[in-house]
Coordinates of C-alpha atoms and ligand atoms in Angstrom, one line a residue:
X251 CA 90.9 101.9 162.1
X252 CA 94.6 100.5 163.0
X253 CA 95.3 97.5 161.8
X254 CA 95.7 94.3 163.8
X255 CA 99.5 94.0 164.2
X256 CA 102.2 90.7 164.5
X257 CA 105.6 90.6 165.1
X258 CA 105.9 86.9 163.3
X259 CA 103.5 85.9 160.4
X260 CA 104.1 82.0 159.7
X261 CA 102.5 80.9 156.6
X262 CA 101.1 77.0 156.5
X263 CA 100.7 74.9 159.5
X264 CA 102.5 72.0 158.5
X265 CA 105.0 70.9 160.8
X266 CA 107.1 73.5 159.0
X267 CA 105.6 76.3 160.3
X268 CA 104.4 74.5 163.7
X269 CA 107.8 73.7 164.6
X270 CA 109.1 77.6 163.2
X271 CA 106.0 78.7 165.7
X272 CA 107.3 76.7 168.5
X273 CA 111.2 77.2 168.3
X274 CA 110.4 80.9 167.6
X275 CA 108.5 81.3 171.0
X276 CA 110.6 79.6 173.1
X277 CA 113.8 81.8 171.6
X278 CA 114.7 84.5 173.7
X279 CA 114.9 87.2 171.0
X280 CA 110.9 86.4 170.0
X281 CA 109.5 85.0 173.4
X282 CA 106.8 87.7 173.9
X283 CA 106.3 88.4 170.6
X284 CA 103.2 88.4 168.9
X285 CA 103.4 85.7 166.9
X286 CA 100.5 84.0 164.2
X287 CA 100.3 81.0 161.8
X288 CA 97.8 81.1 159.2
X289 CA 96.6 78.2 157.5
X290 CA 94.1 78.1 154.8
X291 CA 92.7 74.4 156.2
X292 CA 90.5 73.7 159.0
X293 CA 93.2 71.8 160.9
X294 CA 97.3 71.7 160.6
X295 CA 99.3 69.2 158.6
X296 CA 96.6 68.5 156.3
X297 CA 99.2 68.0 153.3
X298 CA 103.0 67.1 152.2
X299 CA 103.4 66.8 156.3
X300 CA 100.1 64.2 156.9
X301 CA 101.0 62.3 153.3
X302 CA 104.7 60.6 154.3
X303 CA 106.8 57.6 156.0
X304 CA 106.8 58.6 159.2
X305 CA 110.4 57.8 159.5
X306 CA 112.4 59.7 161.5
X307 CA 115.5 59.3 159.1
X308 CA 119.4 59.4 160.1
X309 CA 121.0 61.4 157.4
X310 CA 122.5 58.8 155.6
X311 CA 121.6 60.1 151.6
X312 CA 122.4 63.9 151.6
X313 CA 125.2 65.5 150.0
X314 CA 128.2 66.6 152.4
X315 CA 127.6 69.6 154.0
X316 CA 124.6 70.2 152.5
X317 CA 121.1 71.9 155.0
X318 CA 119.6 68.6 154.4
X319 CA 122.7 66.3 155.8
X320 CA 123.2 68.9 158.6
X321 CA 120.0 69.6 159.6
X322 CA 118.9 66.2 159.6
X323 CA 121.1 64.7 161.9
X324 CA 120.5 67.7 164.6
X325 CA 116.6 67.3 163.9
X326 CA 116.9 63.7 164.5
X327 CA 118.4 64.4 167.7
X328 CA 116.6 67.1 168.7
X329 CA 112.8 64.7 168.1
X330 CA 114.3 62.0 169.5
X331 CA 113.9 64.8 172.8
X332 CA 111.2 65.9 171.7
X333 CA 109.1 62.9 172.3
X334 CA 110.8 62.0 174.9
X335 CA 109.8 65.3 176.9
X336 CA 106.7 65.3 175.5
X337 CA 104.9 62.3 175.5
X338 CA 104.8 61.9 171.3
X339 CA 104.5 58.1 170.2
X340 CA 108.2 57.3 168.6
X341 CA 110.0 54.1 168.4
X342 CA 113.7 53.4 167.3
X343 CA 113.7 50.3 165.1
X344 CA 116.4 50.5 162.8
X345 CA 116.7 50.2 159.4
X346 CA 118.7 48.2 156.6
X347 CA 119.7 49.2 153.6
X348 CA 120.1 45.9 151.5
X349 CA 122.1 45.7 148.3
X350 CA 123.4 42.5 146.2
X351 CA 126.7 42.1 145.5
X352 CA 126.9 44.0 142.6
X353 CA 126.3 47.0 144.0
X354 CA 128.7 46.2 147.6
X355 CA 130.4 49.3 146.0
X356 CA 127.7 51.6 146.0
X357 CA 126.3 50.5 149.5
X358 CA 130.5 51.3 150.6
X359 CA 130.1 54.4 149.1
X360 CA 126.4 55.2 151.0
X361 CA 128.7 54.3 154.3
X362 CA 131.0 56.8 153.7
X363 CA 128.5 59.3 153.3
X364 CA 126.6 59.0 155.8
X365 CA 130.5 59.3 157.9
X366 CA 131.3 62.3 156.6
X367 CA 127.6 63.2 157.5
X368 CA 128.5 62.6 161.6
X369 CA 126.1 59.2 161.0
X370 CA 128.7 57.1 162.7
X371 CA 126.6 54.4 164.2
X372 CA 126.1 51.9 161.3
X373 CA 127.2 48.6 160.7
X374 CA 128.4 46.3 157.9
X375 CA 126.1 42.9 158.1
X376 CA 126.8 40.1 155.7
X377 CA 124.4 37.6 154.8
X378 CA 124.4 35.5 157.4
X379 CA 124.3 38.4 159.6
X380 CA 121.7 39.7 158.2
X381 CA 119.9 36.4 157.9
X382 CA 119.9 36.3 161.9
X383 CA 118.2 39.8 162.0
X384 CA 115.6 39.6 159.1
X385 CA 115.1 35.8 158.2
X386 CA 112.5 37.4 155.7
X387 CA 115.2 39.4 154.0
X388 CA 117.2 38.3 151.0
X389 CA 120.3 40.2 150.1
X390 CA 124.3 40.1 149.7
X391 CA 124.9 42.5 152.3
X392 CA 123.2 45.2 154.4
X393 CA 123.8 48.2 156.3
X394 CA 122.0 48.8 159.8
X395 CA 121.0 52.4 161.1
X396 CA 120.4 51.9 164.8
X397 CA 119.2 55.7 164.6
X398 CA 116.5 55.4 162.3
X399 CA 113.0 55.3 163.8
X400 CA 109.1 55.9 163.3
X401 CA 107.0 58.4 164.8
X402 CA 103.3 59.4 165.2
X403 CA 103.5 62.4 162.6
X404 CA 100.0 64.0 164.0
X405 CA 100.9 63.4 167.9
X406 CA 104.1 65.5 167.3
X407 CA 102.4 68.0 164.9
X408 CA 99.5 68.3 167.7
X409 CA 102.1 68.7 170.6
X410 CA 103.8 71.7 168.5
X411 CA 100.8 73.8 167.8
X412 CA 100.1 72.7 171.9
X413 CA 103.2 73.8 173.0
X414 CA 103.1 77.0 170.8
X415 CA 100.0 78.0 171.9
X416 CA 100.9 77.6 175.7
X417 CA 103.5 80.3 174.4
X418 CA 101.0 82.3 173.0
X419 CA 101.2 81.9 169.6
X420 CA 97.7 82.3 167.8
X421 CA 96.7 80.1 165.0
X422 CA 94.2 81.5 162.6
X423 CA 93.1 78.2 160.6
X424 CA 90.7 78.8 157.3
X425 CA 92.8 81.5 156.7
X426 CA 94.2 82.1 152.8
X427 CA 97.0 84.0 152.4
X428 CA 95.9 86.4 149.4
X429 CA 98.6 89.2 149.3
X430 CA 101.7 90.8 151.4
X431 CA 102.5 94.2 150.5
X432 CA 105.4 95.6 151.8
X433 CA 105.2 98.5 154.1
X434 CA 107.3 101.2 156.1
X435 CA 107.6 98.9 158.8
X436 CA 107.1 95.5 157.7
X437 CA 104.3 94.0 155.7
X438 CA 101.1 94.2 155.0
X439 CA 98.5 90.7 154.8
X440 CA 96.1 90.4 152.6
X441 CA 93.7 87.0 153.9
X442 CA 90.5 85.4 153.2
X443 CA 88.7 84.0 156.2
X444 CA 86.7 80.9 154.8
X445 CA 84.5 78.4 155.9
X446 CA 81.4 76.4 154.3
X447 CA 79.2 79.2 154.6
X448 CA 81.1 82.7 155.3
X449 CA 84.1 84.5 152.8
X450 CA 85.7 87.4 154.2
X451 CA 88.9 89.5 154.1
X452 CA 91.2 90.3 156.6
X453 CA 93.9 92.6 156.3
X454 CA 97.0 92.3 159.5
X455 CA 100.1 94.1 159.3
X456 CA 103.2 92.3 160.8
X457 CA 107.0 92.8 161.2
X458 CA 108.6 89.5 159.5
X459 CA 107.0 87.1 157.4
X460 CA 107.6 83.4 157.1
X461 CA 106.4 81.7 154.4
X462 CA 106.3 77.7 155.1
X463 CA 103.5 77.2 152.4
X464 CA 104.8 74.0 151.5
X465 CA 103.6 73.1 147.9
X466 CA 102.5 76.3 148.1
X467 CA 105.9 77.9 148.3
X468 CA 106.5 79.3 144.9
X469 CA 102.9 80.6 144.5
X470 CA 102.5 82.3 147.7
X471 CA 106.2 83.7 147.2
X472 CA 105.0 85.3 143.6
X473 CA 102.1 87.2 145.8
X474 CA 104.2 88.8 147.9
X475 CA 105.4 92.3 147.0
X476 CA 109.4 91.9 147.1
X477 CA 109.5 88.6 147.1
X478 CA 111.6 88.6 143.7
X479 CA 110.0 87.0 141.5
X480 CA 112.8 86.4 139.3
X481 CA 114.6 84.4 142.2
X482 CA 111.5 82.1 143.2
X483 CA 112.0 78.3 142.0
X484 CA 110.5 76.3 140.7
X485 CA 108.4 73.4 142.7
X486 CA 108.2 70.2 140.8
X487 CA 105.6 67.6 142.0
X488 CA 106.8 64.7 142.4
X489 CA 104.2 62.0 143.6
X490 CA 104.5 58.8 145.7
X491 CA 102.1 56.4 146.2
X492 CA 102.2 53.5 149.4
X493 CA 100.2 50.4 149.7
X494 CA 99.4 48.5 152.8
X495 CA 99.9 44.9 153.1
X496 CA 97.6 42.7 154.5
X497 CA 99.4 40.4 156.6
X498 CA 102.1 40.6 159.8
X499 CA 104.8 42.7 159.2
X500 CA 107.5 40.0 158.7
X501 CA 109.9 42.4 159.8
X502 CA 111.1 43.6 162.9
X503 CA 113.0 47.1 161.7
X504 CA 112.5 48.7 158.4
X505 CA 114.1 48.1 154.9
X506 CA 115.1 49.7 152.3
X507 CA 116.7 49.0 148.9
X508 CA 119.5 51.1 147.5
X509 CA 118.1 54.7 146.5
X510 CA 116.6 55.1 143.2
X511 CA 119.3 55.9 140.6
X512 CA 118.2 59.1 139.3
X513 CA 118.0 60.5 143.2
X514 CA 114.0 61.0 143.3
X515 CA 113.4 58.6 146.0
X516 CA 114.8 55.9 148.5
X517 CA 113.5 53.4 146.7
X518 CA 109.8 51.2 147.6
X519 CA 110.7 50.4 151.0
X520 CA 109.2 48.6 154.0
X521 CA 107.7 50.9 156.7
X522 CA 106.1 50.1 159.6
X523 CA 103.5 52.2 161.2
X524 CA 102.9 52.8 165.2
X525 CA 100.2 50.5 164.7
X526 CA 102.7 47.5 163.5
X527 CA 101.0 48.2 160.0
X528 CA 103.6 47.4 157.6
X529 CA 102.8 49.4 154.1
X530 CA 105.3 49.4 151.7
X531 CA 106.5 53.0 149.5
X532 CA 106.3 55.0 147.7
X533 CA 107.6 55.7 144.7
X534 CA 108.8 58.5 142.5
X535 CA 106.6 59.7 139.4
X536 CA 106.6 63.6 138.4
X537 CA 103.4 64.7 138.0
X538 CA 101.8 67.8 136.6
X539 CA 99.0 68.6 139.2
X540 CA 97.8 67.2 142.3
X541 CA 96.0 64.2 142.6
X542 CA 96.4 61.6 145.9
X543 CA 94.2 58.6 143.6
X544 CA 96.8 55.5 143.7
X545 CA 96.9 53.4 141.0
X546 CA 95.8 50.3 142.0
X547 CA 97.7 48.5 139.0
X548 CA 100.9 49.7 140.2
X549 CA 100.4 46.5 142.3
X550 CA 102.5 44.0 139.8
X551 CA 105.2 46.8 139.6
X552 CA 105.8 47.4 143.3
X553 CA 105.3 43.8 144.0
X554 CA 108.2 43.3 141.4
X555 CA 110.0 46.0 143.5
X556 CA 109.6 44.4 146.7
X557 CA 110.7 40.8 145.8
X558 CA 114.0 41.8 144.8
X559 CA 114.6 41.9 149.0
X560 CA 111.7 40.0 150.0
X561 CA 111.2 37.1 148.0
X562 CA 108.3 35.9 150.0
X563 CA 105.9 39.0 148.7
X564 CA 102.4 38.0 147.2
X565 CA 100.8 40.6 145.3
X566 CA 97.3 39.8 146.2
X567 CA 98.3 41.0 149.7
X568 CA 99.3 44.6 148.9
X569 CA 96.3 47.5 148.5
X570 CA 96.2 51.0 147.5
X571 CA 96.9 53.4 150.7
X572 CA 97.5 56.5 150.1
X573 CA 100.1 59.1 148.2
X574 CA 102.0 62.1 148.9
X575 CA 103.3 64.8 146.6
X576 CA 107.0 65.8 146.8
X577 CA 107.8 69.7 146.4
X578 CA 111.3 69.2 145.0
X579 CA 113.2 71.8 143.4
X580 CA 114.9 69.1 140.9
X581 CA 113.0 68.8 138.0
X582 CA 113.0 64.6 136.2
X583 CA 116.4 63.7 135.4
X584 CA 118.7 66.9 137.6
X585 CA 120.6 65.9 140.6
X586 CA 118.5 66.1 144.2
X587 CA 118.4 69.8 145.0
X588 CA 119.1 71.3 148.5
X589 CA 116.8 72.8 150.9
X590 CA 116.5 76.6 150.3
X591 CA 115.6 79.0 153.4
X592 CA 116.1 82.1 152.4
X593 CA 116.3 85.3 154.7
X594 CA 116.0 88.5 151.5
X595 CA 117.2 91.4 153.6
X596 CA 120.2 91.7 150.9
X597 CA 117.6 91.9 148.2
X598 CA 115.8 94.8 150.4
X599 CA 113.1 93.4 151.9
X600 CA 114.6 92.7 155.3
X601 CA 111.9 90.2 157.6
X602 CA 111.3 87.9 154.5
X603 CA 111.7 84.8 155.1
X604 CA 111.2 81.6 152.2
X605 CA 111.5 78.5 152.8
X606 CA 111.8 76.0 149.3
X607 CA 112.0 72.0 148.4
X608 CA 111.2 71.1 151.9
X609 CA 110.9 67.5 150.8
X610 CA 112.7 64.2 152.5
X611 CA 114.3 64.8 155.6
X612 CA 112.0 67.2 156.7
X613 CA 109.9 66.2 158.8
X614 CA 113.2 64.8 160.8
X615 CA 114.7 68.1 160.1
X616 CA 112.2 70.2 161.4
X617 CA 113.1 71.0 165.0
X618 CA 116.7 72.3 163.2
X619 CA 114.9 74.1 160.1
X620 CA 113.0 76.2 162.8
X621 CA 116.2 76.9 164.5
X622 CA 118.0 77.9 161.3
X623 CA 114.8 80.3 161.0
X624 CA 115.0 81.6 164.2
X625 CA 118.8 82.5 163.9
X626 CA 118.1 84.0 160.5
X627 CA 115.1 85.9 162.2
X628 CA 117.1 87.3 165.2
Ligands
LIG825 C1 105.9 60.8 149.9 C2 106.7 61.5 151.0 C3 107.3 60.8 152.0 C4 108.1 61.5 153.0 N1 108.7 60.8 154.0 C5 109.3 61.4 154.9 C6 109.9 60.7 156.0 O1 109.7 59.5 156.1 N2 110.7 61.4 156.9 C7 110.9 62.7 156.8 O2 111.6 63.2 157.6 N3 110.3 63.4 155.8 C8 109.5 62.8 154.9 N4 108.9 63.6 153.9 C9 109.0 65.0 153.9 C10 108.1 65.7 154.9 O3 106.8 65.1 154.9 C11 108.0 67.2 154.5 O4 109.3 67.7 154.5 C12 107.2 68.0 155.5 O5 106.0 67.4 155.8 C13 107.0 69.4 154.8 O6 106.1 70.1 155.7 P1 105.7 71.6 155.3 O7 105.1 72.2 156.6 O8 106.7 72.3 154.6 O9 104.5 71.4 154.2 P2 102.9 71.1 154.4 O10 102.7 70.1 155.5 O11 102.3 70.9 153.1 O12 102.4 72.5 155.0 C14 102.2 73.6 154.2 C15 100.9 74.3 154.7 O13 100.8 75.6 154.1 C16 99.4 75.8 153.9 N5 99.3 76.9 152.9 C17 99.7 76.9 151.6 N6 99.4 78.1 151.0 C18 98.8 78.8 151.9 C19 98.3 80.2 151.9 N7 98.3 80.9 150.8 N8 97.7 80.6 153.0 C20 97.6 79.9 154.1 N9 98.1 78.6 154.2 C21 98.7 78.1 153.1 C22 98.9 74.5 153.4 O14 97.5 74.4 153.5 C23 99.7 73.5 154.3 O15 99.0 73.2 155.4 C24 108.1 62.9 153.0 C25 107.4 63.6 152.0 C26 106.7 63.0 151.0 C27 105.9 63.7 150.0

């Protein structure tokens, strides 16, 4: 019997491979394509992209002329539209990065980057300044991002995988990914249909594979037949935890300390959710397996964190919310790593397409990762 056939596999329905779907199907190149994303879950976005901030960052941090600088300041534009079109919840509150005086230079140097990024919009506050915006707020100085926003992560997942399907895209959820062979034309899929009470294999041939596994990455890259197993990264985890705090937000916008030193995170910042929830996260700790408990005694040490900007912070008011695991491709100690999409028609297998470390920015980025796919695609 002939195999059922795709032109576009997309492996993982995060908001990776919902956005790939979506940008894919409106491109003129794959607009009446047969296109699938397979996802091993019940639902989308039920990991890295469901366990974040919510912010929908600037592109203050990244490296010049790096995928994540670039791509995050078109993604941020492009989601800002995005919700707009569409309906998704979003709102622009700004953020500050505070620093003390000893570290004016650093916070100088953070302004600079985020120039030579095309992030042109923030501005130098003092104390006083800063004073007037966040009374709450103790620091030296502060930069402010006008750009930098929340949004309702599972309204814009849901409106992609909408969207997509209006363009005909199928989505095959409790779907594994087993195996991809390569064949003459294409590859071969190798799935396992799953559900509480049935197991069963499914075998689809498609045209160019996407894999957008997420955590997964590595793993799904090492099953797939020319894949090259000798160039697949490695995925550190790197864990953060949030806790909520249980008491008005005392700020209006969001705020942030200076990044963490050794470039795993941003630092325990202040978030707000589109509730008004204000939770407070997360930190950086490598881990060696997945596990979303948080540590309620981590309380003292992020309440130590926190006071450092906002003196006023009782413990007793912040609780255990949830975590998120980081895929980066830096292991403890390196410098941050880049994004890595990855099209291996020079390495012979021509329709293979990884994508690796899709870590911070990416859920801002995601609109421009899927166009970066589509271009390498087409
Ligand atoms: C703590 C934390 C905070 C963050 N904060 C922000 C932020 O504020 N702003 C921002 O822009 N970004 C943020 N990010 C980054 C952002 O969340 C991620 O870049 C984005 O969600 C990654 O999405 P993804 O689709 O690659 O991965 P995922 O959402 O994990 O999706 C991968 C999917 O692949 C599926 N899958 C895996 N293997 C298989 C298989 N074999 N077969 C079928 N399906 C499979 C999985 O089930 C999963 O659904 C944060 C990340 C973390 C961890």
């Amino acid at each position: 019997m002939a195999l059922d056939r795709f032109d576009v596999c997309i492996a993982g329905a995060g908001v990776i491979g919902l956005a790939v779907a979506l940008q894919l199907s409106n491109s003129r190149r794959f607009r009446n394509k047969a296109i699938v994303v397979v996802e091993r879950e019940a639902g989308f976005g039920q990991h890295i992209s469901s366990r974040n901030s919510e912010v929908i960052h600037a592109g203050i941090y990244y490296a010049a002329d790096s995928l994540k600088a670039r791509l995050c300041v078109r993604g941020k534009r492009l989601l800002y539209e995005h919700c707009q079109r569409h309906g998704v919840g979003c709102r622009q509150l700004g953020k500050l990065i505070v620093a003390e005086k000893s570290a004016m230079d650093e916070l100088e140097a953070l302004l600079l980057r985020a120039l030579g990024n095309g992030v042109d919009d923030l501005q130098w506050l003092d104390r006083r300044q800063l004073q007037q915006r966040e009374a709450a707020v103790e620091a030296s100085y502060a930069l402010l991002s006008p750009s930098t926003g929340i949004i309702d992560s599972h309204a814009y997942m849901q409106s992609l995988l909408y969207l997509a399907q209006n363009n005909g895209v199928e989505f095959a959820p409790y779907t594994e990914i087993e195996a991809v062979t390569r064949a003459s034309q294409g590859f071969i899929v190798d799935t396992r249909i799953k559900d509480a009470n049935n197991s069963e294999a499914y075998q689809f041939g498609c045209e160019s594979f996407v894999n957008c596994a997420g955590l997964d990455a590595g793993s799904l890259a090492a099953k797939i037949e020319g894949g090259k197993p000798q160039g697949i990264p490695k995925i550190h985890l790197c864990k953060g935890d949030y806790f909520s705090y249980s008491a008005a937000s005392p700020f209006e916008c969001l705020v942030y300390p200076m990044p963490e030193k050794n470039a795993q995170g941003l630092g325990i910042h202040s978030t707000l959710d589109m509730a008004g929830q204000l939770r407070f996260g997360p930190d950086s700790e490598y881990v060696g397996e997945r596990n979303y408990d948080v540590n309620p005694l981590k309380r003292e040490s992020f309440a130590a964190a926190i006071a450092t900007y906002f003196p006023a912070i009782s413990a007793e008011k912040l609780h255990p919310a949830y975590s998120g695991i980081r895929p980066k491709l830096a292991a403890s100690g390196e410098p941050a790593a880049d994004f890595i999409i990855k099209n291996y028609e020079e390495e012979g297998a021509p329709g293979l397409l990884q994508l690796f470390g899709i870590e911070s920015p990416g859920l801002t980025a995601s609109l421009a990762i899927a166009d970066e796919v589509v271009q390498l695609l087409s």
